[in-house]
Amino acid sequence: MIGKTGKREAGPPARSTGLRRGSNLEHVADFNGSVVLDAIRRSRTGSSRAELTVETGLAAQTVSDVCQRLLDQGLIAETGTTSTGFGRPRRTLELVPASRYALGIHIDPATITYVLLDLGGNLVAHFSRQTSSPQDADVIMAGIASALDVLLAGSGIERDRILGLGIAAPGPIDIAGGVMVDPPHLPGWHQVELVDRLHQATGLPVVLDKDVTAAVVAERWAGAAIGNSDFAFLYLGTGVGVGLVSGDIVVRGRSGNAGDIGHLIVDADGPPCVCGQRGCLGAACSPLFLIHEAVASGVLPASPDDGQVVQALRRVGALCRAADDGDERAVAILQRSARRLARAIATIGHILDTELVVCGGPAWAPAAHHYLPLLKPMVAEQFVMREIHDLNVVGTALGADVAAIGAACLILDERFAARP
């Protein structure tokens, strides 16, 4: 829940007992409203009250009351009628995307991305800036509020229709405190109080989450996974991580830092990792290692900045263009990387028992057309439950900025997603 200061409200850590918590009666109306709104949002052609009664399992009078409340709030509208052949024509209800908006920021060692989404998860405005002085948190923070003002001014959207600001950041993070703890590729960002500082600067409610978690929320709200209650998102950027949805609930873990799979071993003969093992996913599929291989094989010229992860991420596109031009050495590098990714994806599928893994992120975008045709048969061969169900691998349709889009979706999800 978003508190008055903008942060998620948090008390002392609760001991996990495995028991379901009860719900106070005062919250039931809000929950039912979210259930109905979610059903209308997911319908591509709109829904009638009678259809919503069947879909939600709520009483007809409850659905009618909820719909009237949503109509009064301007969140939905009656857009037409549908004849069933008998009785009165049914009125079609649809979401009003322009009724509310959410801002999102993705703070990344390479780029800071800003987005504005409407209630339907549609991208209204967007721009990115290279992360200048990435080690200096104060310099970056000083420019964020003004950049948001520029984004809003250019969009023409009234500020009172902005629900809040979501932040996607590399972990580890302290969700309850709204703090970016100690990201490995942003050495100057130790214990940065993102939520408090941006709430004070903007006056908006602010929510912080890991970038991989934001990405999975984006897919659930506006991407390829709409309607899927169990799926995973494999995020490839300066680092690697996975976001999980199980039973239509985003899995965040005890501290909100679930999804760190960088030390999953995918190649026993792979490169050494900082943890002391060889062939960890984070090392073997990182932009740093891809560019190291590209330079060692002569695909790309050496650069003084090749040891910097941000520079390596920016050079992944050059490696992919060499493969596009038919350089067999570049193709071989991407094929080896695809085999490692396939092992990780199959493992994720086994753990979650899911039918869908979505891939995305800045390092995925330039290589997607090389990776996907390879990953599909590789994963199918390794997936031990293939006799029971498939494991489908798709690329995000939300582009390289999926984490920023997910940051804004965090606000929409907090306000409007149905949670038991």
Coordinates of C-alpha atoms in Angstrom, one line a residue:
M1 CA 0.0 0.0 0.0
I2 CA 1.2 3.5 -0.8
G3 CA 1.3 5.7 2.3
K4 CA 0.7 9.4 2.6
T5 CA 4.4 10.2 2.2
G6 CA 4.6 8.2 -1.0
K7 CA 6.4 5.2 0.4
R8 CA 4.8 1.8 0.8
E9 CA 3.6 1.6 4.4
A10 CA 5.6 -0.9 6.4
G11 CA 5.5 -2.0 10.1
P12 CA 7.9 -4.3 11.8
P13 CA 8.8 -7.4 9.8
A14 CA 6.1 -10.0 10.3
R15 CA 6.9 -13.6 11.1
S16 CA 5.8 -15.8 8.2
T17 CA 3.3 -18.3 9.5
G18 CA 1.9 -19.6 6.3
L19 CA -1.6 -18.5 7.3
R20 CA -3.9 -16.3 5.2
R21 CA -4.6 -12.9 6.7
G22 CA -8.2 -11.9 7.0
S23 CA -9.7 -8.8 5.4
N24 CA -11.6 -6.0 7.2
L25 CA -15.0 -5.4 5.7
E26 CA -14.0 -1.8 4.8
H27 CA -11.6 -3.1 2.2
V28 CA -13.9 -5.5 0.4
A29 CA -15.5 -2.8 -1.7
D30 CA -12.1 -1.7 -2.9
F31 CA -11.1 -5.2 -3.7
N32 CA -14.3 -5.9 -5.7
G33 CA -13.8 -2.6 -7.5
S34 CA -10.3 -3.7 -8.6
V35 CA -11.6 -7.1 -9.7
V36 CA -14.3 -5.6 -11.9
L37 CA -11.9 -2.9 -13.3
D38 CA -9.3 -5.5 -14.0
A39 CA -11.8 -7.6 -15.9
I40 CA -12.9 -4.6 -18.0
R41 CA -9.2 -3.7 -18.6
R42 CA -8.3 -7.1 -19.9
S43 CA -11.3 -7.3 -22.3
R44 CA -10.3 -6.1 -25.7
T45 CA -13.9 -5.4 -26.8
G46 CA -15.5 -4.2 -23.6
S47 CA -17.7 -6.1 -21.2
S48 CA -21.4 -5.9 -20.2
R49 CA -22.5 -6.0 -16.6
A50 CA -24.0 -9.5 -17.2
E51 CA -20.6 -10.7 -18.6
L52 CA -18.8 -9.2 -15.6
T53 CA -21.1 -11.0 -13.2
V54 CA -20.1 -14.3 -14.8
E55 CA -16.4 -13.5 -15.0
T56 CA -16.0 -12.2 -11.5
G57 CA -18.4 -14.4 -9.6
L58 CA -19.9 -11.4 -7.9
A59 CA -23.6 -10.8 -7.4
A60 CA -25.3 -8.9 -10.1
Q61 CA -26.2 -6.0 -7.7
T62 CA -22.6 -5.8 -6.5
V63 CA -21.3 -5.6 -10.1
S64 CA -23.9 -2.9 -10.9
D65 CA -22.9 -0.9 -7.8
V66 CA -19.2 -1.2 -8.6
C67 CA -19.7 -0.2 -12.2
Q68 CA -21.6 2.8 -11.2
R69 CA -18.8 3.9 -8.8
L70 CA -16.2 3.4 -11.6
L71 CA -18.4 5.4 -14.0
D72 CA -18.7 8.2 -11.4
Q73 CA -14.9 8.2 -11.1
G74 CA -14.5 8.4 -14.8
L75 CA -12.4 5.2 -14.9
I76 CA -14.8 3.5 -17.3
A77 CA -17.4 4.6 -19.8
E78 CA -20.5 3.1 -21.5
T79 CA -19.4 2.9 -25.2
G80 CA -22.3 1.2 -26.9
T81 CA -24.8 -1.6 -26.7
T82 CA -24.8 -5.3 -27.7
S83 CA -27.9 -7.2 -28.6
T84 CA -28.2 -10.8 -27.4
G85 CA -31.4 -11.5 -29.4
F86 CA -33.7 -11.3 -26.4
G87 CA -34.3 -8.8 -23.6
R88 CA -32.8 -5.4 -23.5
P89 CA -29.5 -4.7 -25.3
R90 CA -26.5 -4.9 -23.0
R91 CA -24.5 -1.8 -22.4
T92 CA -20.8 -2.2 -23.1
L93 CA -18.3 -0.9 -20.6
E94 CA -14.8 0.0 -21.5
L95 CA -11.7 1.5 -19.7
V96 CA -11.1 5.2 -20.2
P97 CA -7.3 5.2 -20.6
A98 CA -7.0 9.0 -20.5
S99 CA -8.7 9.2 -17.0
R100 CA -5.5 8.6 -15.1
Y101 CA -1.7 8.5 -15.7
A102 CA 1.5 7.3 -14.1
L103 CA 5.1 8.3 -14.3
G104 CA 8.0 5.9 -14.4
I105 CA 11.8 6.1 -14.2
H106 CA 14.4 3.4 -14.8
I107 CA 17.7 4.3 -13.1
D108 CA 20.4 2.3 -14.9
P109 CA 24.2 2.6 -15.0
A110 CA 24.0 3.4 -18.8
T111 CA 20.8 5.3 -19.2
I112 CA 18.0 7.0 -17.2
T113 CA 14.7 6.5 -18.9
Y114 CA 11.5 8.5 -18.2
V115 CA 8.0 7.4 -19.3
L116 CA 4.4 8.5 -18.9
L117 CA 1.7 5.9 -19.3
D118 CA -2.1 6.2 -19.3
L119 CA -4.4 3.9 -17.4
G120 CA -4.4 1.3 -20.1
G121 CA -0.6 1.0 -20.0
N122 CA -0.2 2.9 -23.3
L123 CA 3.0 4.9 -23.7
V124 CA 2.1 8.6 -23.8
A125 CA 5.5 10.3 -23.5
H126 CA 9.1 9.1 -23.2
F127 CA 12.7 10.2 -23.3
S128 CA 16.1 8.8 -22.2
R129 CA 19.3 10.5 -21.1
Q130 CA 22.7 8.9 -20.9
T131 CA 23.7 8.5 -17.2
S132 CA 26.3 11.3 -16.9
S133 CA 28.5 10.9 -13.8
P134 CA 26.8 7.7 -12.8
Q135 CA 28.9 7.4 -9.7
D136 CA 27.5 10.7 -8.4
A137 CA 24.0 10.1 -7.0
D138 CA 23.5 13.8 -6.0
V139 CA 24.1 15.0 -9.6
I140 CA 21.7 12.5 -11.0
M141 CA 19.0 13.1 -8.4
A142 CA 19.2 16.9 -9.0
G143 CA 18.3 16.4 -12.6
I144 CA 15.5 13.9 -12.2
A145 CA 12.7 16.2 -10.9
S146 CA 13.4 18.8 -13.6
A147 CA 13.4 16.1 -16.3
L148 CA 10.0 14.9 -15.0
D149 CA 8.7 18.5 -15.2
V150 CA 9.8 18.7 -18.9
L151 CA 8.1 15.4 -19.6
L152 CA 4.8 16.5 -18.1
A153 CA 4.9 19.9 -19.8
G154 CA 5.5 18.4 -23.2
S155 CA 2.6 15.9 -22.7
G156 CA 0.0 18.5 -21.8
I157 CA -1.4 16.2 -19.1
E158 CA -2.8 18.0 -16.0
R159 CA -0.8 17.2 -12.9
D160 CA -3.9 16.2 -10.9
R161 CA -4.4 13.2 -13.2
I162 CA -1.0 11.8 -12.3
L163 CA -1.4 9.0 -9.8
G164 CA 2.3 8.8 -8.8
L165 CA 5.8 8.0 -9.7
G166 CA 7.3 4.5 -10.0
I167 CA 11.1 3.9 -9.8
A168 CA 12.8 0.8 -11.2
A169 CA 16.4 0.4 -9.9
P170 CA 19.0 -2.3 -9.8
G171 CA 19.1 -4.2 -6.6
P172 CA 19.6 -4.7 -3.8
I173 CA 17.0 -2.3 -2.6
D174 CA 15.2 -1.6 0.7
I175 CA 11.5 -1.4 -0.4
A176 CA 10.1 -0.5 3.0
G177 CA 12.7 2.3 3.5
G178 CA 12.6 3.4 -0.1
V179 CA 16.4 3.1 -0.3
M180 CA 18.7 2.0 -3.1
V181 CA 21.2 0.0 -1.0
D182 CA 24.4 -0.8 -2.9
P183 CA 24.0 -1.4 -6.7
P184 CA 27.2 -3.1 -8.0
H185 CA 27.6 -0.9 -11.1
L186 CA 26.7 2.4 -9.4
P187 CA 29.4 2.7 -6.8
G188 CA 28.3 6.1 -5.6
W189 CA 24.7 5.1 -4.8
H190 CA 25.2 3.6 -1.4
Q191 CA 22.0 4.0 0.8
V192 CA 20.4 6.6 -1.4
E193 CA 17.0 7.5 -0.2
L194 CA 15.2 7.6 -3.5
V195 CA 11.6 7.6 -2.4
D196 CA 11.8 10.4 0.2
R197 CA 13.9 12.6 -2.0
L198 CA 11.7 12.2 -5.1
H199 CA 8.5 12.6 -3.1
Q200 CA 9.8 15.9 -1.6
A201 CA 10.9 17.0 -5.1
T202 CA 7.7 16.1 -6.9
G203 CA 5.0 16.0 -4.3
L204 CA 3.8 12.7 -5.8
P205 CA 3.4 9.3 -4.2
V206 CA 6.5 7.3 -5.1
V207 CA 7.1 3.5 -5.2
L208 CA 10.4 1.8 -5.6
D209 CA 11.0 -1.7 -6.9
K210 CA 13.8 -3.8 -8.6
D211 CA 14.1 -3.3 -12.3
V212 CA 13.5 -7.0 -13.0
T213 CA 10.3 -6.9 -10.8
A214 CA 9.2 -3.7 -12.6
A215 CA 9.7 -5.5 -16.0
V216 CA 7.5 -8.4 -15.0
V217 CA 4.8 -6.0 -13.8
A218 CA 5.0 -4.2 -17.2
E219 CA 4.4 -7.5 -19.0
R220 CA 1.5 -8.4 -16.7
W221 CA -0.1 -5.0 -17.2
A222 CA 0.6 -4.0 -20.8
G223 CA 2.8 -6.6 -22.5
A224 CA 2.9 -10.2 -23.8
A225 CA 1.8 -11.8 -20.5
I226 CA -1.7 -10.1 -20.1
G227 CA -4.0 -12.8 -18.9
N228 CA -1.2 -15.2 -17.9
S229 CA -1.2 -16.1 -14.2
D230 CA 2.1 -17.8 -14.2
F231 CA 5.2 -16.6 -16.1
A232 CA 8.7 -15.3 -15.8
F233 CA 10.6 -12.4 -17.3
L234 CA 14.3 -12.8 -18.0
Y235 CA 16.0 -9.4 -17.9
L236 CA 19.3 -8.8 -19.7
G237 CA 21.0 -5.5 -19.0
T238 CA 24.2 -4.5 -17.3
G239 CA 23.3 -7.4 -15.1
V240 CA 20.9 -10.4 -15.4
G241 CA 17.8 -11.2 -13.3
V242 CA 14.4 -12.8 -13.4
G243 CA 11.0 -11.5 -12.4
L244 CA 8.4 -14.1 -11.4
V245 CA 4.6 -14.2 -11.4
S246 CA 2.9 -17.2 -9.7
G247 CA -0.8 -17.5 -9.2
D248 CA -1.2 -14.0 -10.6
I249 CA 0.9 -12.6 -7.8
V250 CA 4.2 -10.9 -8.4
V251 CA 6.9 -12.8 -6.4
R252 CA 9.1 -10.3 -4.5
G253 CA 10.5 -12.4 -1.7
R254 CA 11.1 -11.7 1.9
S255 CA 12.9 -8.3 1.3
G256 CA 11.7 -7.5 -2.2
N257 CA 14.9 -8.7 -3.8
A258 CA 13.8 -11.9 -5.4
G259 CA 15.1 -12.7 -8.8
D260 CA 18.9 -12.7 -8.6
I261 CA 19.9 -15.6 -10.7
G262 CA 23.3 -14.3 -11.8
H263 CA 25.1 -17.2 -10.1
L264 CA 23.2 -20.0 -11.7
I265 CA 25.8 -22.1 -13.5
V266 CA 25.0 -22.5 -17.2
D267 CA 28.4 -23.6 -18.5
A268 CA 31.0 -25.4 -16.5
D269 CA 33.7 -24.4 -19.0
G270 CA 32.5 -20.7 -19.0
P271 CA 34.4 -17.7 -17.8
P272 CA 35.3 -17.2 -14.1
C273 CA 32.9 -15.3 -11.9
V274 CA 33.6 -13.0 -9.0
C275 CA 32.0 -15.6 -6.7
G276 CA 34.8 -18.1 -7.5
Q277 CA 32.8 -20.4 -9.7
R278 CA 33.0 -20.8 -13.5
G279 CA 30.2 -20.3 -16.0
C280 CA 27.7 -18.4 -13.9
L281 CA 24.9 -16.9 -15.9
G282 CA 25.7 -13.3 -15.0
A283 CA 29.3 -13.7 -16.1
A284 CA 28.8 -15.9 -19.2
C285 CA 26.0 -13.9 -20.7
S286 CA 27.1 -10.4 -19.6
P287 CA 27.8 -7.6 -22.0
L288 CA 31.3 -7.6 -20.6
F289 CA 32.0 -11.2 -21.6
L290 CA 30.3 -10.9 -25.0
I291 CA 32.5 -7.9 -25.9
H292 CA 35.6 -9.7 -24.4
E293 CA 34.9 -12.6 -26.8
A294 CA 34.3 -10.2 -29.7
V295 CA 37.6 -8.4 -29.2
A296 CA 39.5 -11.6 -28.6
S297 CA 38.2 -13.1 -31.8
G298 CA 38.8 -9.9 -33.8
V299 CA 35.1 -9.1 -34.5
L300 CA 35.5 -5.7 -32.7
P301 CA 38.6 -3.6 -32.2
A302 CA 39.9 -3.2 -28.6
S303 CA 38.9 -0.1 -26.7
P304 CA 40.3 1.4 -23.5
D305 CA 36.8 1.2 -22.0
D306 CA 36.2 -2.5 -22.7
G307 CA 36.5 -3.3 -19.0
Q308 CA 33.5 -1.0 -18.2
V309 CA 30.1 -2.7 -18.1
V310 CA 28.3 0.4 -19.4
Q311 CA 30.6 0.7 -22.4
A312 CA 30.3 -3.0 -23.0
L313 CA 26.5 -2.8 -23.0
R314 CA 26.6 0.0 -25.6
R315 CA 28.9 -2.1 -27.9
V316 CA 26.6 -5.2 -27.9
G317 CA 24.8 -3.6 -30.8
A318 CA 28.0 -3.5 -32.8
L319 CA 28.6 -7.2 -32.2
C320 CA 25.0 -7.9 -33.4
R321 CA 25.5 -5.8 -36.5
A322 CA 28.6 -7.8 -37.3
A323 CA 26.5 -11.0 -37.0
D324 CA 23.8 -9.4 -39.3
D325 CA 26.6 -8.8 -41.9
G326 CA 27.5 -12.5 -41.9
D327 CA 30.6 -12.5 -39.6
E328 CA 30.7 -16.1 -38.6
R329 CA 32.8 -15.3 -35.5
A330 CA 30.1 -12.9 -34.3
V331 CA 27.4 -15.5 -35.0
A332 CA 29.3 -18.1 -33.0
I333 CA 29.5 -15.8 -30.0
L334 CA 25.8 -15.2 -30.0
Q335 CA 25.1 -18.9 -30.5
R336 CA 27.2 -19.8 -27.4
S337 CA 25.4 -17.1 -25.4
A338 CA 22.0 -18.5 -26.6
R339 CA 22.9 -22.0 -25.4
R340 CA 23.7 -20.6 -21.9
L341 CA 20.5 -18.6 -21.8
A342 CA 18.5 -21.7 -22.9
R343 CA 19.8 -23.6 -19.9
A344 CA 18.8 -20.7 -17.6
I345 CA 15.3 -20.5 -19.2
A346 CA 14.7 -24.2 -18.9
T347 CA 15.7 -24.1 -15.2
I348 CA 13.3 -21.2 -14.6
G349 CA 10.6 -23.1 -16.3
H350 CA 11.2 -26.2 -14.2
I351 CA 11.2 -24.2 -10.9
L352 CA 8.0 -22.2 -11.7
D353 CA 6.3 -24.9 -13.8
T354 CA 5.2 -22.2 -16.2
E355 CA 4.3 -22.1 -19.9
L356 CA 5.8 -18.7 -20.6
V357 CA 9.1 -16.9 -20.3
V358 CA 9.4 -13.4 -21.7
C359 CA 12.9 -12.0 -22.4
G360 CA 13.9 -8.4 -22.6
G361 CA 16.1 -5.6 -21.4
P362 CA 18.8 -3.4 -23.0
A363 CA 21.2 -6.3 -23.8
W364 CA 18.3 -8.4 -25.2
A365 CA 17.0 -5.8 -27.7
P366 CA 19.8 -5.7 -30.3
A367 CA 20.3 -9.5 -30.1
A368 CA 16.7 -10.7 -30.0
H369 CA 16.4 -11.6 -33.6
H370 CA 19.5 -13.8 -33.2
Y371 CA 18.5 -15.3 -29.8
L372 CA 14.9 -16.2 -30.3
P373 CA 15.1 -18.6 -33.3
L374 CA 17.9 -20.5 -31.3
L375 CA 16.3 -20.4 -27.9
K376 CA 12.9 -21.9 -28.9
P377 CA 14.2 -25.4 -30.0
M378 CA 17.0 -25.4 -27.4
V379 CA 14.6 -24.8 -24.5
A380 CA 12.0 -27.3 -25.9
E381 CA 14.7 -30.0 -26.0
Q382 CA 15.8 -29.3 -22.3
F383 CA 12.3 -28.8 -20.8
V384 CA 11.5 -32.1 -19.0
M385 CA 7.8 -31.4 -18.7
R386 CA 7.3 -31.0 -22.5
E387 CA 5.1 -34.1 -22.6
I388 CA 2.7 -32.2 -20.3
H389 CA 2.9 -28.7 -21.5
D390 CA 5.2 -26.4 -23.6
L391 CA 7.5 -23.7 -22.4
N392 CA 7.0 -20.8 -24.7
V393 CA 9.8 -18.3 -25.1
V394 CA 9.0 -14.8 -26.4
G395 CA 10.6 -11.4 -26.6
T396 CA 9.0 -8.4 -24.9
A397 CA 6.9 -6.3 -27.2
L398 CA 7.6 -3.3 -24.9
G399 CA 11.1 -2.6 -26.2
A400 CA 14.4 -1.9 -24.4
D401 CA 12.6 0.4 -22.0
V402 CA 10.5 -2.3 -20.5
A403 CA 11.8 -1.6 -17.0
A404 CA 10.8 2.1 -17.2
I405 CA 7.4 1.2 -18.5
G406 CA 7.2 -1.3 -15.6
A407 CA 8.1 1.5 -13.1
A408 CA 5.0 3.4 -14.2
C409 CA 3.0 0.2 -14.2
L410 CA 4.0 -0.3 -10.5
I411 CA 1.8 2.7 -9.7
L412 CA -1.1 1.4 -11.8
D413 CA -0.7 -2.0 -10.2
E414 CA -0.7 -0.6 -6.7
R415 CA -3.9 1.4 -7.3
F416 CA -5.9 -0.9 -9.5
A417 CA -4.7 -4.5 -9.5
A418 CA -6.9 -7.0 -7.6
R419 CA -5.0 -8.4 -4.6
P420 CA -6.6 -10.9 -2.2

